[in-house]
Amino acid sequence: MREILIVGGGYAGFYAAWGLEKKLGRGEARVTVVDPRPYMTYQPFLPEVVAGSVEARHAAVSLRRHLRRTRLIAGTVTEIRNSARTVTVRSESGAEYELAYDILVVTAGAVTRTFPIPGISEEAFGLKHVEEAVAIRDRLLASFDVAATLPRGPERRRLLTVTFVGGGFSGVEGFGELLSLATALLKLYPELDAEEPDFHLVEARGRILPEVGDGPGAWVVRELEERGARVHLNTQLVSAAGGRVVLSNGEEFDSGLIVWTAGNASNPVIRNHTDLPVDERGLLVVRADLRVGTESESVADVWAAGDDASVPDLAVGRPGAHTVPNAQHAVRQGKRLAKNIVATLRGRPTRDYVHRSLGVVATLGLGRGIFQYRRVVVKGFPAWLMHRGYHVLAVPTWERKVRVFAVWITAAFHGRDIVSLAAVQRPREAFVSEGDPRHGEPADAPAQ
């Protein structure tokens, strides 16, 4: 039996494995997925997880539940040696071993792009995984709880100051949703005044949301500023050491929550630890049919898709154009991968990947959004409904669709959940210290 090894269980990897399960006959090939996480993260829901509009578990699609005929390995691929048809896997325990394959599918996904800015690694959160979204939400809720007990002053101001760095889709959506949550929280905290939460969005370029036109992008800036936020364009973060935000425009302030969403970078394994062909951006060179290689020379039995693949964009009709790294392309490339791999196994021709964009849609908080398809622009509540409608249909499996929709219906009648579970990040703390209010030694138990 031929061994199909899929590196990465994100969008492209999950849909490729799911499609192969449906199309392969028994005994035709065995599919293995290697990923450190046991689930696929539906990243478009992360901003709503931040705001408490979507349950964290509902943004995670279990690999084991839905890939019943696929072998799942919890681990991280640290090297790909196609010359030997092997990959090196590091398990959760730290042990490394090799896996052999006949057909390789690389869908490892990108990583968060960072820069050597003081304080970023110590103070900032990313917004690429469910755990990060939950931690951001819990930090804001806990900050409101503490701030409500303090008098006005530097510490209270710091706790209520939020800074997002990066004005792409992830940053703007997360920023808008968290701003919406903070505004809603003020109704429940009479100790705090409406003008106290201080939200900053920092973007190095002269505009945000490069995926939409200049006009819609400028409208989003105005919309956020009308809600009390500050958008710093043409501005870079210089330092975040100790939570003290220093901007290139000379402004400085203390921020209790810093979120870094300044773009993606190619996966280090693809960029540095493979003998497969890689371009100057550190992405795998991929043909239009998703085989690794060029149109004149492909690498036998190696395929790639998603954020780490430089896939030609045939839909735009411009030589040298490549698909942008987003969910629309990753999902559809995963599906095309499955069909093309099965076709080659059965001696049939493959088909090129072609997908015309359905437009872009973003949430800016509860009841607010922006949608653009070519020259058609929809703003406000209708765009927000379009965002929710599209993503509840796009999230994989009916089980997840029903769960997400049920949460939205419940929230429409009862509001969103505002309970912080920040303590879950330190689960043993209560067990160790609850016997003594001084959090020192265990209290003496009374004699029985």
Short mmCIF file of C-alpha atoms in Angstrom, two decimals:
data_model
loop_
_atom_site.label_atom_id
_atom_site.label_comp_id
_atom_site.label_asym_id
_atom_site.label_seq_id
_atom_site.Cartn_x
_atom_site.Cartn_y
_atom_site.Cartn_z
CA MET A 1 0.00 0.00 0.00
CA ARG A 2 1.34 3.43 -0.94
CA GLU A 3 2.00 5.82 1.94
CA ILE A 4 0.67 9.38 1.53
CA LEU A 5 2.22 11.65 4.17
CA ILE A 6 0.62 15.06 4.81
CA VAL A 7 2.78 17.56 6.72
CA GLY A 8 0.39 19.86 8.59
CA GLY A 9 -3.26 19.55 9.57
CA GLY A 10 -4.41 23.10 8.85
CA TYR A 11 -6.88 24.15 6.15
CA ALA A 12 -5.14 22.63 3.15
CA GLY A 13 -3.92 19.54 5.02
CA PHE A 14 -7.29 18.80 6.64
CA TYR A 15 -9.25 19.19 3.41
CA ALA A 16 -6.70 17.15 1.46
CA ALA A 17 -6.92 14.28 3.97
CA TRP A 18 -10.70 14.56 4.17
CA GLY A 19 -10.98 14.44 0.39
CA LEU A 20 -8.60 11.49 0.11
CA GLU A 21 -10.66 9.53 2.65
CA LYS A 22 -13.74 10.04 0.54
CA LYS A 23 -12.12 9.20 -2.80
CA LEU A 24 -9.57 6.45 -2.09
CA GLY A 25 -10.68 2.85 -2.25
CA ARG A 26 -9.77 0.52 0.60
CA GLY A 27 -6.25 -0.77 0.15
CA GLU A 28 -5.43 1.87 -2.47
CA ALA A 29 -3.25 4.02 -0.20
CA ARG A 30 -2.76 4.92 3.45
CA VAL A 31 -2.95 8.55 4.55
CA THR A 32 -0.94 9.94 7.48
CA VAL A 33 -1.20 13.49 8.88
CA VAL A 34 1.54 14.90 11.12
CA ASP A 35 0.65 17.96 13.19
CA PRO A 36 1.47 19.05 16.76
CA ARG A 37 -2.17 19.96 17.41
CA PRO A 38 -5.06 17.46 17.38
CA TYR A 39 -7.33 19.92 15.60
CA MET A 40 -7.60 22.29 12.67
CA THR A 41 -8.10 25.91 13.72
CA TYR A 42 -10.77 27.77 11.78
CA GLN A 43 -8.88 31.05 11.95
CA PRO A 44 -11.65 33.38 10.65
CA PHE A 45 -13.47 32.68 13.92
CA LEU A 46 -10.55 33.73 16.15
CA PRO A 47 -11.62 37.41 16.32
CA GLU A 48 -15.06 36.28 17.49
CA VAL A 49 -13.44 33.94 20.02
CA VAL A 50 -11.59 37.02 21.29
CA ALA A 51 -14.94 38.78 21.72
CA GLY A 52 -16.72 35.77 23.22
CA SER A 53 -19.12 35.50 20.26
CA VAL A 54 -17.83 32.02 19.37
CA GLU A 55 -16.83 29.34 21.86
CA ALA A 56 -13.13 28.50 21.64
CA ARG A 57 -13.77 24.79 21.11
CA HIS A 58 -16.11 25.56 18.20
CA ALA A 59 -13.26 27.23 16.28
CA ALA A 60 -11.26 24.00 16.53
CA VAL A 61 -12.21 21.07 14.29
CA SER A 62 -11.04 17.75 15.73
CA LEU A 63 -8.83 15.80 13.33
CA ARG A 64 -9.50 12.47 15.02
CA ARG A 65 -13.26 12.92 15.00
CA HIS A 66 -13.49 13.69 11.30
CA LEU A 67 -10.52 11.82 9.78
CA ARG A 68 -11.59 8.31 10.72
CA ARG A 69 -9.46 6.46 8.13
CA THR A 70 -6.34 8.61 8.49
CA ARG A 71 -3.38 7.83 10.72
CA LEU A 72 -2.77 10.86 12.94
CA ILE A 73 0.64 11.56 14.48
CA ALA A 74 1.04 14.24 17.15
CA GLY A 75 4.39 15.80 16.42
CA THR A 76 6.30 18.46 14.52
CA VAL A 77 8.15 17.83 11.25
CA THR A 78 11.61 19.34 11.68
CA GLU A 79 13.21 18.30 8.37
CA ILE A 80 12.13 17.06 4.93
CA ARG A 81 14.64 14.98 2.93
CA ASN A 82 12.93 14.12 -0.32
CA SER A 83 16.12 12.55 -1.67
CA ALA A 84 15.64 9.79 0.94
CA ARG A 85 11.81 9.97 0.91
CA THR A 86 11.76 10.65 4.67
CA VAL A 87 10.77 13.37 7.12
CA THR A 88 12.07 13.84 10.66
CA VAL A 89 9.34 14.11 13.31
CA ARG A 90 9.82 15.46 16.83
CA SER A 91 7.24 14.10 19.26
CA GLU A 92 5.76 15.97 22.23
CA SER A 93 8.32 14.24 24.48
CA GLY A 94 11.18 15.66 22.40
CA ALA A 95 12.20 12.34 20.84
CA GLU A 96 12.92 12.43 17.09
CA TYR A 97 12.35 9.70 14.53
CA GLU A 98 11.96 9.31 10.78
CA LEU A 99 8.85 8.60 8.72
CA ALA A 100 9.06 7.25 5.19
CA TYR A 101 6.61 8.09 2.42
CA ASP A 102 5.77 7.36 -1.19
CA ILE A 103 3.78 10.55 -1.77
CA LEU A 104 4.45 13.76 0.17
CA VAL A 105 1.95 16.59 0.67
CA VAL A 106 3.38 19.74 2.29
CA THR A 107 0.74 21.94 3.93
CA ALA A 108 2.72 23.05 6.97
CA GLY A 109 1.30 26.57 7.10
CA ALA A 110 2.97 29.88 7.79
CA VAL A 111 4.16 31.21 11.13
CA THR A 112 3.74 34.64 12.70
CA ARG A 113 6.29 37.12 11.38
CA THR A 114 8.16 38.90 14.15
CA PHE A 115 10.97 41.44 14.35
CA PRO A 116 13.69 41.96 16.99
CA ILE A 117 11.71 44.62 18.87
CA PRO A 118 12.44 44.87 22.62
CA GLY A 119 9.66 43.39 24.73
CA ILE A 120 7.64 41.72 21.98
CA SER A 121 8.52 38.13 22.89
CA GLU A 122 7.93 38.83 26.60
CA GLU A 123 4.80 41.01 26.47
CA ALA A 124 2.81 40.38 23.27
CA PHE A 125 0.21 37.80 22.27
CA GLY A 126 -0.15 36.46 18.75
CA LEU A 127 -3.54 35.81 17.14
CA LYS A 128 -3.02 32.66 15.10
CA HIS A 129 -4.24 29.93 17.47
CA VAL A 130 -7.29 29.32 19.64
CA GLU A 131 -5.22 29.42 22.83
CA GLU A 132 -4.01 32.92 21.99
CA ALA A 133 -7.52 34.20 21.26
CA VAL A 134 -8.78 32.85 24.59
CA ALA A 135 -5.83 34.37 26.48
CA ILE A 136 -6.44 37.80 24.88
CA ARG A 137 -10.10 37.74 25.90
CA ASP A 138 -9.33 36.58 29.43
CA ARG A 139 -6.64 39.27 29.83
CA LEU A 140 -9.11 42.03 28.90
CA LEU A 141 -11.84 40.68 31.20
CA ALA A 142 -9.42 40.29 34.11
CA SER A 143 -8.09 43.80 33.49
CA PHE A 144 -11.60 45.26 33.75
CA ASP A 145 -12.17 43.38 37.02
CA VAL A 146 -8.98 44.76 38.57
CA ALA A 147 -9.33 48.26 37.13
CA ALA A 148 -12.80 48.57 38.67
CA THR A 149 -11.24 48.21 42.14
CA LEU A 150 -8.54 50.86 41.61
CA PRO A 151 -8.72 54.65 41.81
CA ARG A 152 -8.00 56.66 38.68
CA GLY A 153 -4.29 56.71 38.00
CA PRO A 154 -1.44 55.19 35.94
CA GLU A 155 -2.15 51.56 36.89
CA ARG A 156 -5.85 51.76 36.07
CA ARG A 157 -5.03 53.52 32.80
CA ARG A 158 -2.48 50.83 31.90
CA LEU A 159 -4.96 48.01 32.54
CA LEU A 160 -7.52 49.61 30.23
CA THR A 161 -5.07 50.29 27.38
CA VAL A 162 -4.98 47.83 24.45
CA THR A 163 -2.49 47.90 21.56
CA PHE A 164 -2.70 45.91 18.32
CA VAL A 165 0.29 45.95 15.98
CA GLY A 166 -0.60 45.13 12.37
CA GLY A 167 -3.46 46.40 10.21
CA GLY A 168 -4.16 43.35 8.08
CA PHE A 169 -7.33 41.28 8.27
CA SER A 170 -6.36 39.42 11.43
CA GLY A 171 -5.35 42.58 13.28
CA VAL A 172 -8.30 44.74 12.21
CA GLU A 173 -10.89 42.04 12.90
CA GLY A 174 -9.40 41.17 16.29
CA PHE A 175 -9.10 44.86 17.16
CA GLY A 176 -12.68 45.64 16.14
CA GLU A 177 -14.12 42.68 18.01
CA LEU A 178 -12.17 43.40 21.21
CA LEU A 179 -13.22 47.07 21.02
CA SER A 180 -16.83 45.91 20.70
CA LEU A 181 -16.43 43.66 23.76
CA ALA A 182 -14.87 46.47 25.82
CA THR A 183 -17.70 48.84 24.90
CA ALA A 184 -20.27 46.25 25.97
CA LEU A 185 -18.43 45.61 29.25
CA LEU A 186 -18.69 49.27 30.30
CA LYS A 187 -22.43 48.80 30.92
CA LEU A 188 -21.58 46.24 33.61
CA TYR A 189 -18.83 48.28 35.27
CA PRO A 190 -20.34 51.48 36.69
CA GLU A 191 -16.98 52.17 38.36
CA LEU A 192 -15.45 52.86 34.93
CA ASP A 193 -16.17 55.78 32.59
CA ALA A 194 -16.85 55.35 28.87
CA GLU A 195 -13.73 57.24 27.80
CA GLU A 196 -11.30 55.21 29.91
CA PRO A 197 -10.65 52.19 27.63
CA ASP A 198 -7.83 53.30 25.31
CA PHE A 199 -7.45 51.25 22.10
CA HIS A 200 -4.51 51.73 19.69
CA LEU A 201 -4.03 50.11 16.26
CA VAL A 202 -0.49 50.53 14.89
CA GLU A 203 0.22 50.03 11.18
CA ALA A 204 3.54 50.66 9.42
CA ARG A 205 1.91 51.42 6.06
CA GLY A 206 -0.28 54.35 5.15
CA ARG A 207 -3.50 52.31 5.16
CA ILE A 208 -5.09 49.24 6.74
CA LEU A 209 -6.78 46.22 5.14
CA PRO A 210 -4.73 46.07 1.92
CA GLU A 211 -7.15 43.41 0.58
CA VAL A 212 -9.86 46.08 0.08
CA GLY A 213 -9.73 49.31 -1.91
CA ASP A 214 -8.45 52.65 -0.64
CA GLY A 215 -11.93 54.03 -0.07
CA PRO A 216 -13.26 51.10 2.02
CA GLY A 217 -9.96 51.00 3.94
CA ALA A 218 -10.25 54.68 4.84
CA TRP A 219 -13.88 54.12 5.89
CA VAL A 220 -12.78 51.39 8.30
CA VAL A 221 -10.27 53.80 9.89
CA ARG A 222 -12.99 56.42 10.36
CA GLU A 223 -15.40 53.82 11.73
CA LEU A 224 -12.90 52.65 14.35
CA GLU A 225 -11.97 56.21 15.34
CA GLU A 226 -15.63 57.18 15.74
CA ARG A 227 -15.88 54.36 18.28
CA GLY A 228 -13.05 55.89 20.33
CA ALA A 229 -10.05 53.99 18.97
CA ARG A 230 -6.82 55.53 17.71
CA VAL A 231 -5.33 54.30 14.42
CA HIS A 232 -1.63 55.10 13.99
CA LEU A 233 -0.76 54.90 10.26
CA ASN A 234 2.78 55.13 8.88
CA THR A 235 3.91 54.22 12.39
CA GLN A 236 6.10 51.41 13.71
CA LEU A 237 6.44 49.87 17.14
CA VAL A 238 9.91 50.71 18.47
CA SER A 239 9.70 49.00 21.87
CA ALA A 240 7.29 47.16 24.14
CA ALA A 241 9.72 46.46 26.97
CA GLY A 242 7.95 46.15 30.31
CA GLY A 243 4.62 46.87 28.62
CA ARG A 244 5.76 50.42 27.77
CA VAL A 245 4.76 51.02 24.12
CA VAL A 246 7.11 53.32 22.22
CA LEU A 247 6.04 54.33 18.69
CA SER A 248 8.14 55.74 15.86
CA ASN A 249 6.01 58.92 15.88
CA GLY A 250 7.31 59.72 19.36
CA GLU A 251 4.26 58.65 21.36
CA GLU A 252 4.70 56.51 24.49
CA PHE A 253 2.18 54.87 26.81
CA ASP A 254 1.81 51.85 29.08
CA SER A 255 -0.36 49.07 27.69
CA GLY A 256 -1.80 46.18 29.69
CA LEU A 257 -2.50 44.15 26.55
CA ILE A 258 -0.34 44.02 23.41
CA VAL A 259 -1.32 41.87 20.41
CA TRP A 260 1.06 41.27 17.50
CA THR A 261 -0.62 40.62 14.13
CA ALA A 262 1.99 42.04 11.75
CA GLY A 263 1.78 39.38 9.06
CA ASN A 264 3.05 35.88 8.35
CA ALA A 265 6.41 34.37 7.48
CA SER A 266 7.24 31.11 5.75
CA ASN A 267 7.59 28.06 7.95
CA PRO A 268 11.23 27.61 9.08
CA VAL A 269 11.14 23.95 8.07
CA ILE A 270 10.26 24.90 4.50
CA ARG A 271 12.64 27.84 4.41
CA ASN A 272 15.69 26.17 5.95
CA HIS A 273 15.29 22.42 6.41
CA THR A 274 14.28 20.82 3.13
CA ASP A 275 15.89 19.82 -0.16
CA LEU A 276 12.73 20.74 -2.09
CA PRO A 277 12.86 23.80 -4.40
CA VAL A 278 12.15 27.06 -2.55
CA ASP A 279 11.83 30.59 -3.95
CA GLU A 280 13.34 33.82 -2.63
CA ARG A 281 10.45 34.26 -0.16
CA GLY A 282 11.08 30.87 1.41
CA LEU A 283 8.00 29.31 -0.23
CA LEU A 284 7.85 26.02 -2.10
CA VAL A 285 7.88 26.38 -5.88
CA VAL A 286 4.59 24.88 -7.05
CA ARG A 287 3.01 24.25 -10.44
CA ALA A 288 -0.58 25.15 -11.31
CA ASP A 289 -1.70 21.56 -10.63
CA LEU A 290 -0.13 21.81 -7.12
CA ARG A 291 2.84 19.55 -7.83
CA VAL A 292 6.10 20.88 -6.39
CA GLY A 293 8.42 22.08 -9.16
CA THR A 294 8.24 24.18 -12.30
CA GLU A 295 6.12 23.72 -15.41
CA SER A 296 9.12 22.26 -17.19
CA GLU A 297 10.32 20.02 -14.36
CA SER A 298 8.29 18.75 -11.42
CA VAL A 299 9.39 16.81 -8.33
CA ALA A 300 7.91 13.33 -8.55
CA ASP A 301 5.19 12.48 -5.99
CA VAL A 302 5.52 15.75 -4.03
CA TRP A 303 2.63 18.19 -3.70
CA ALA A 304 2.07 21.41 -1.76
CA ALA A 305 -0.64 23.95 -0.99
CA GLY A 306 -1.58 26.67 1.48
CA ASP A 307 0.45 29.50 2.96
CA ASP A 308 3.86 27.89 2.34
CA ALA A 309 3.27 27.21 -1.35
CA SER A 310 3.85 29.71 -4.15
CA VAL A 311 0.86 28.63 -6.28
CA PRO A 312 0.33 30.33 -9.67
CA ASP A 313 -2.89 32.35 -9.74
CA LEU A 314 -4.41 31.50 -13.10
CA ALA A 315 -7.63 33.38 -12.34
CA VAL A 316 -6.07 36.85 -12.58
CA GLY A 317 -4.64 36.24 -16.06
CA ARG A 318 -1.34 37.94 -15.24
CA PRO A 319 1.99 36.12 -15.74
CA GLY A 320 3.91 35.66 -12.51
CA ALA A 321 0.89 36.18 -10.24
CA HIS A 322 0.52 33.89 -7.22
CA THR A 323 -2.41 33.16 -4.94
CA VAL A 324 -2.56 35.14 -1.71
CA PRO A 325 -2.27 33.22 1.57
CA ASN A 326 -5.87 33.13 2.80
CA ALA A 327 -8.51 30.60 3.85
CA GLN A 328 -10.40 30.75 0.55
CA HIS A 329 -7.41 29.47 -1.39
CA ALA A 330 -6.13 27.00 1.25
CA VAL A 331 -9.48 25.20 1.50
CA ARG A 332 -9.96 24.94 -2.24
CA GLN A 333 -6.34 23.97 -2.86
CA GLY A 334 -6.72 21.16 -0.31
CA LYS A 335 -9.75 19.84 -2.16
CA ARG A 336 -7.97 20.04 -5.53
CA LEU A 337 -4.93 18.29 -4.02
CA ALA A 338 -7.05 15.29 -3.05
CA LYS A 339 -8.59 15.04 -6.51
CA ASN A 340 -5.25 15.37 -8.31
CA ILE A 341 -3.46 12.81 -6.11
CA VAL A 342 -6.22 10.26 -6.67
CA ALA A 343 -6.10 11.01 -10.39
CA THR A 344 -2.36 10.27 -10.58
CA LEU A 345 -2.77 7.05 -8.59
CA ARG A 346 -5.32 5.89 -11.17
CA GLY A 347 -3.37 7.04 -14.21
CA ARG A 348 -5.65 9.95 -15.03
CA PRO A 349 -4.67 13.55 -15.89
CA THR A 350 -4.61 16.24 -13.22
CA ARG A 351 -6.37 19.59 -13.35
CA ASP A 352 -4.89 23.01 -12.60
CA TYR A 353 -6.03 24.96 -9.57
CA VAL A 354 -8.16 27.94 -10.61
CA HIS A 355 -10.29 29.93 -8.20
CA ARG A 356 -11.79 33.37 -8.66
CA SER A 357 -12.14 35.32 -5.45
CA LEU A 358 -15.58 35.56 -3.90
CA GLY A 359 -14.64 38.94 -2.47
CA VAL A 360 -13.38 39.86 0.99
CA VAL A 361 -15.44 40.31 4.12
CA ALA A 362 -14.37 41.36 7.60
CA THR A 363 -16.06 41.78 10.94
CA LEU A 364 -15.38 45.00 12.85
CA GLY A 365 -17.32 44.06 15.95
CA LEU A 366 -20.86 43.07 16.80
CA GLY A 367 -23.18 44.36 14.06
CA ARG A 368 -20.37 46.01 12.08
CA GLY A 369 -18.47 44.82 9.02
CA ILE A 370 -17.08 45.53 5.56
CA PHE A 371 -17.46 43.54 2.32
CA GLN A 372 -15.97 44.18 -1.10
CA TYR A 373 -16.28 42.32 -4.37
CA ARG A 374 -14.62 44.22 -7.19
CA ARG A 375 -16.45 47.60 -7.16
CA VAL A 376 -19.29 46.44 -4.93
CA VAL A 377 -18.82 47.60 -1.33
CA VAL A 378 -21.19 46.80 1.55
CA LYS A 379 -20.71 48.41 4.97
CA GLY A 380 -22.09 48.11 8.47
CA PHE A 381 -24.76 45.65 9.61
CA PRO A 382 -25.45 44.00 6.19
CA ALA A 383 -21.72 43.27 5.77
CA TRP A 384 -21.58 41.82 9.29
CA LEU A 385 -24.50 39.49 8.44
CA MET A 386 -22.69 38.46 5.26
CA HIS A 387 -19.56 37.70 7.30
CA ARG A 388 -21.45 35.49 9.72
CA GLY A 389 -23.46 33.79 6.99
CA TYR A 390 -20.42 33.00 4.88
CA HIS A 391 -18.32 31.62 7.72
CA VAL A 392 -21.01 29.49 9.34
CA LEU A 393 -21.40 27.85 5.93
CA ALA A 394 -17.63 27.64 5.34
CA VAL A 395 -16.60 26.10 8.69
CA PRO A 396 -16.14 22.36 8.01
CA THR A 397 -18.64 19.72 9.19
CA TRP A 398 -22.31 20.17 10.05
CA GLU A 399 -21.53 19.44 13.69
CA ARG A 400 -19.45 22.63 13.94
CA LYS A 401 -21.97 24.70 11.94
CA VAL A 402 -24.77 23.75 14.32
CA ARG A 403 -22.69 24.46 17.44
CA VAL A 404 -21.58 27.88 16.24
CA PHE A 405 -25.06 28.87 15.09
CA ALA A 406 -26.53 27.76 18.43
CA VAL A 407 -24.10 30.01 20.33
CA TRP A 408 -25.02 32.97 18.12
CA ILE A 409 -28.74 32.41 18.69
CA THR A 410 -28.21 32.13 22.46
CA ALA A 411 -26.14 35.33 22.50
CA ALA A 412 -28.83 37.19 20.56
CA PHE A 413 -31.25 36.65 23.46
CA HIS A 414 -28.94 36.59 26.48
CA GLY A 415 -25.79 38.46 25.40
CA ARG A 416 -22.28 37.10 25.20
CA ASP A 417 -20.52 35.33 28.03
CA ILE A 418 -18.18 37.66 29.94
CA VAL A 419 -16.64 35.21 32.41
CA SER A 420 -12.84 35.21 32.45
CA LEU A 421 -11.09 31.89 32.92
CA ALA A 422 -7.58 33.34 33.05
CA ALA A 423 -6.79 31.09 36.01
CA VAL A 424 -7.02 28.05 33.73
CA GLN A 425 -3.55 29.03 32.45
CA ARG A 426 -2.25 28.21 35.96
CA PRO A 427 -4.51 25.28 36.93
CA ARG A 428 -2.50 24.06 39.94
CA GLU A 429 -2.22 27.42 41.66
CA ALA A 430 -5.52 27.11 43.55
CA PHE A 431 -4.78 23.53 44.60
CA VAL A 432 -1.38 24.49 45.99
CA SER A 433 -2.36 27.70 47.77
CA GLU A 434 -6.08 27.69 48.58
CA GLY A 435 -5.47 26.25 52.05
CA ASP A 436 -3.75 29.46 53.16
CA PRO A 437 -4.99 32.93 52.21
CA ARG A 438 -1.38 34.14 52.42
CA HIS A 439 -0.50 31.78 49.56
CA GLY A 440 2.47 30.55 51.46
CA GLU A 441 2.25 27.34 53.41
CA PRO A 442 -0.73 24.98 53.49
CA ALA A 443 -3.02 25.79 56.36
CA ASP A 444 -3.21 23.28 59.20
CA ALA A 445 -6.29 21.14 58.81
CA PRO A 446 -8.54 20.86 61.88
CA ALA A 447 -8.48 17.55 63.73
CA GLN A 448 -11.27 15.18 62.78
#
